[in-house]
Amino acid sequence: MVAVRPALYEGTRPPNVFTRRELVGDTVLDCDVVIVGSGAGGAPMAAELAEAGFDVVVLEEGSYYQTRDFTADTSAMVRQLYRDGGASMAIGSPPIMFQEGKAVGGSTVINGGMSWRTPEEILARWRKEAGLADMTPKQLEPYFERVEKRIHVAKNDPEAIGRENWLLKKGADAKGWEIIDNLRNQAHCVGSNRCAFGCPTGAKQSALVSYIPRALHFGARVYSDVRVEKITMHGKRATGVVGRVALPNGGSGARVAVRAKLVVAACGAIYTPALLSRSGLTGRPGLLGGNLSLHPNVKVVAFFDEDVTSWKGVHQAFQVREFVRDGIGTFAAVNLPPSVVAMSLPHRGAQLGKMMDQYNNMVVAGMLIEDTTTGRVRVTNGRPQAFYQLEQRDIDTMKRGLDRLCDLLFTAGATKVLLPFHHAAEVHDADEARRVLAQKIKPTDWEVMTVHMMGTARMGADRTASVTDAFGFMHDVDRLLISDASLFPTPIRTNPMETIMTLATRAAGHVIDNARRFLS
Ligand SMILES: Cc1cc2nc3c(=O)[nH]c(=O)nc-3n(C[C@H](O)[C@H](O)[C@H](O)COP(=O)(O)OP(=O)(O)OC[C@H]3O[C@@H](n4cnc5c(N)ncnc54)[C@H](O)[C@@H]3O)c2cc1C
Ligand code: SF4
């Protein structure tokens, strides 16, 4: 008989982590700072403020899992760690599927670990378009460095790199295109390629195993399974939050209220606008929830005659950066487990079985673009819904990117590539790919997804054109700080985690330096 793993939540956990098990009756807490959300924006804020001696409470809707809970059961991991089981969607034509984490550590628990500084051109754009005069590489340098130390940003060990990534490099090198080693927040990652389902070795330095333990060490309290409903206000001043225990069946349990001197909203670019809106804090009309960028992402499946065994090896070892100035952020080989590949193919029955028989010969390669489209998060009955109508110029960028990605893969030796269209056009060489891509493709036929949602509470110097100031303090509200991807004035062309953590570290420093103003 197969041994049954102990149920999650059994075993030890740090004494200042609380879960729905303890929160059986109504609870009232007092602290200096309450932080809602424990991901890339919330966790560094918690660690920095706790380390500076402030009494910090973190409330997280998701549950508290530990490295030992992360198994090879992909569908169980998706159900436990992803919001809505990974099936969220921005409405538009094409609809864009998006994924975000819901667990202590937020999306960093399920992300690939790519850790990049904000590109200089993007910072220049923020200075020019959003008036963020201090966002220079030099002024941000100490914060980038601090984050990179905390989450251990490093190149992958070469022995952890799998064949599919070497094929990507082979193709890029043969074309003479710029391809760089990925920097990731990991320490001697072994290349088990489970990053998107919880790192089972603890090598990936997600917020769960870096910032959260640091915050706990310095006395912060983390309450998982608590869904915050509202920010409480006294006049224009935020005074705390109220929420409910999130039950496993989706229902609500006991009430949790926190009184605090400073409130931090770090729920991510979809859920922060919802929390603010539920609290009646909508700011100037049209700004909150607007400016949604998504870095639309498309994938192809390439088939090789050789055994690629792309399930072995680190997640995304290299990035092709040749075309960034043409709006094409990166190409990467993104390894996916068989169940996820099978779900993404349009084939069914025996035909699908035949395709999946070739799993060992497949390379799944993805591409993200720096979008010019913006969408909006609308909040109805307290629930957010994203709307995003991909514009033709971004579709054209995707087509140009796919054309080059196919060229690279055929140069590396691919014999067939499936394109990301509803009917998965199958092409056998770069010319055929170019011909298919030159045709008109119905918007609804595209299969587009994303994991980078940004910009819905943008920061800026002009109060009439932004939701927060340059640190994330919401305009016209006292003691309410936003710390997550919603702050970005524009898309950032690269993976966003390190930028979010850097902005959080910088904002925490500002709070600490001005403690009498924000924390008295
Ligand atoms: C599969 C995947 C792969 C990715 N790969 C990379 C990568 O390699 N590199 C990179 O830079 N980025 C990557 N990203 C993106 C990156 O992880 C996110 O941009 C980043 O984590 C967002 O930070 P955040 O603080 O805005 O939100 P999150 O990290 O998502 O944290 C928000 C948290 O708030 C909680 N929350 C929301 N509402 C409430 C509420 N009302 N009450 C209590 N809690 C609440 C959520 O449950 C969540 O845990 C990836 C993302 C995904 C999903
Ligand atoms: S590839 Fe590396 S970082 Fe990702 S899950 Fe495996 S050991 Fe962890």
XYZ file of C-alpha atoms and ligand atoms in Angstrom, residues 35-43 59-62 82-83 98-116 184-185 195-196 223 226-230 266-269 271-272 275 278 315-316 319 449-454 483-486 488 494-501, ligand 1:
127
model
C 0.547 44.276 6.129
C -2.094 42.647 3.942
C -0.480 40.091 1.622
C 2.833 38.301 2.077
C 4.303 38.141 -1.446
C 7.039 40.073 -3.234
C 5.738 43.399 -1.916
C 4.482 42.404 1.545
C 7.214 40.093 2.830
C -2.352 38.894 7.206
C -2.408 36.457 4.286
C -5.461 34.925 2.648
C -3.566 31.840 1.500
C -2.659 29.134 -6.973
C -5.558 31.551 -6.690
C -3.350 34.684 -15.739
C -1.943 33.068 -12.655
C -1.056 34.320 -9.211
C -0.120 32.730 -5.928
C -2.276 32.489 -2.821
C -0.118 31.286 0.052
C 2.266 32.684 2.626
C 5.021 34.023 0.344
C 2.479 34.966 -2.366
C 3.398 34.400 -5.999
C 7.086 34.052 -5.109
C 6.275 30.520 -3.893
C 5.252 29.506 -7.416
C 7.412 31.714 -9.558
C 10.420 30.747 -11.659
C 12.886 32.747 -9.603
C 14.138 35.008 -12.390
C 15.590 38.019 -10.584
C 16.369 41.099 -12.610
C 17.701 33.574 -10.150
C 17.056 33.754 -6.428
C 9.628 25.991 -9.237
C 6.080 26.719 -10.335
C -1.622 35.096 10.274
C -7.175 35.508 6.804
C -9.007 37.296 4.004
C -8.996 41.034 4.651
C -12.270 42.652 3.701
C -11.725 46.308 4.490
C 0.286 44.286 -0.688
C -2.359 42.101 -2.326
C -0.973 42.266 -5.883
C -2.138 44.246 -8.903
C -6.525 42.354 -5.459
C -5.112 45.631 -4.085
C -9.348 45.930 -1.201
C -14.201 47.757 -0.839
C 13.619 26.440 -14.909
C 14.773 28.934 -17.579
C 17.065 34.466 -21.796
C -1.367 33.981 -20.885
C 0.558 35.945 -18.297
C 1.982 35.842 -14.789
C 2.980 39.531 -14.646
C 0.053 41.732 -13.635
C 1.117 45.335 -12.959
C 3.578 47.815 -1.715
C 3.192 45.505 -4.687
C 3.175 45.275 -8.485
C 0.255 47.674 -8.729
C 4.410 50.269 -11.634
C 11.549 41.974 -17.630
C 10.549 39.776 -14.677
C 9.050 42.016 -12.005
C 9.800 40.354 -8.641
C 13.091 42.098 -7.882
C 11.662 45.517 -8.758
C 8.701 44.952 -6.417
C 11.019 43.855 -3.594
C 3.844 30.970 -12.174
C 4.548 32.298 -11.982
C 5.871 32.434 -12.412
C 6.506 33.663 -12.251
N 7.840 33.764 -12.536
C 8.507 34.910 -12.203
C 9.920 34.972 -12.278
O 10.581 34.003 -12.603
N 10.513 36.147 -11.944
C 9.809 37.258 -11.569
O 10.405 38.326 -11.351
N 8.468 37.212 -11.463
C 7.813 36.056 -11.731
N 6.470 35.981 -11.537
C 5.754 37.197 -11.096
C 6.040 37.574 -9.633
O 6.045 36.427 -8.817
C 4.953 38.542 -9.192
O 5.001 39.669 -10.058
C 5.135 39.043 -7.775
O 5.186 37.996 -6.850
C 3.963 39.956 -7.437
O 4.189 40.467 -6.153
P 2.982 41.141 -5.379
O 3.463 41.501 -4.024
O 2.403 42.181 -6.251
O 1.864 39.989 -5.277
P 1.959 38.495 -4.778
O 3.374 38.035 -4.674
O 1.043 37.718 -5.646
O 1.371 38.545 -3.297
C 0.054 38.983 -3.030
C -0.470 38.187 -1.844
O -1.595 38.893 -1.299
C -2.541 37.958 -0.872
N -3.853 38.614 -0.795
C -4.573 39.127 -1.819
N -5.725 39.666 -1.353
C -5.724 39.470 -0.014
C -6.656 39.802 1.021
N -7.802 40.467 0.778
N -6.347 39.448 2.302
C -5.183 38.796 2.602
N -4.276 38.461 1.643
C -4.537 38.808 0.357
C -2.484 36.877 -1.937
O -3.046 35.676 -1.462
C -0.989 36.802 -2.217
O -0.371 35.821 -1.414
C 5.803 34.773 -11.681
C 4.487 34.615 -11.256
C 3.851 33.387 -11.393
C 2.430 33.255 -10.919
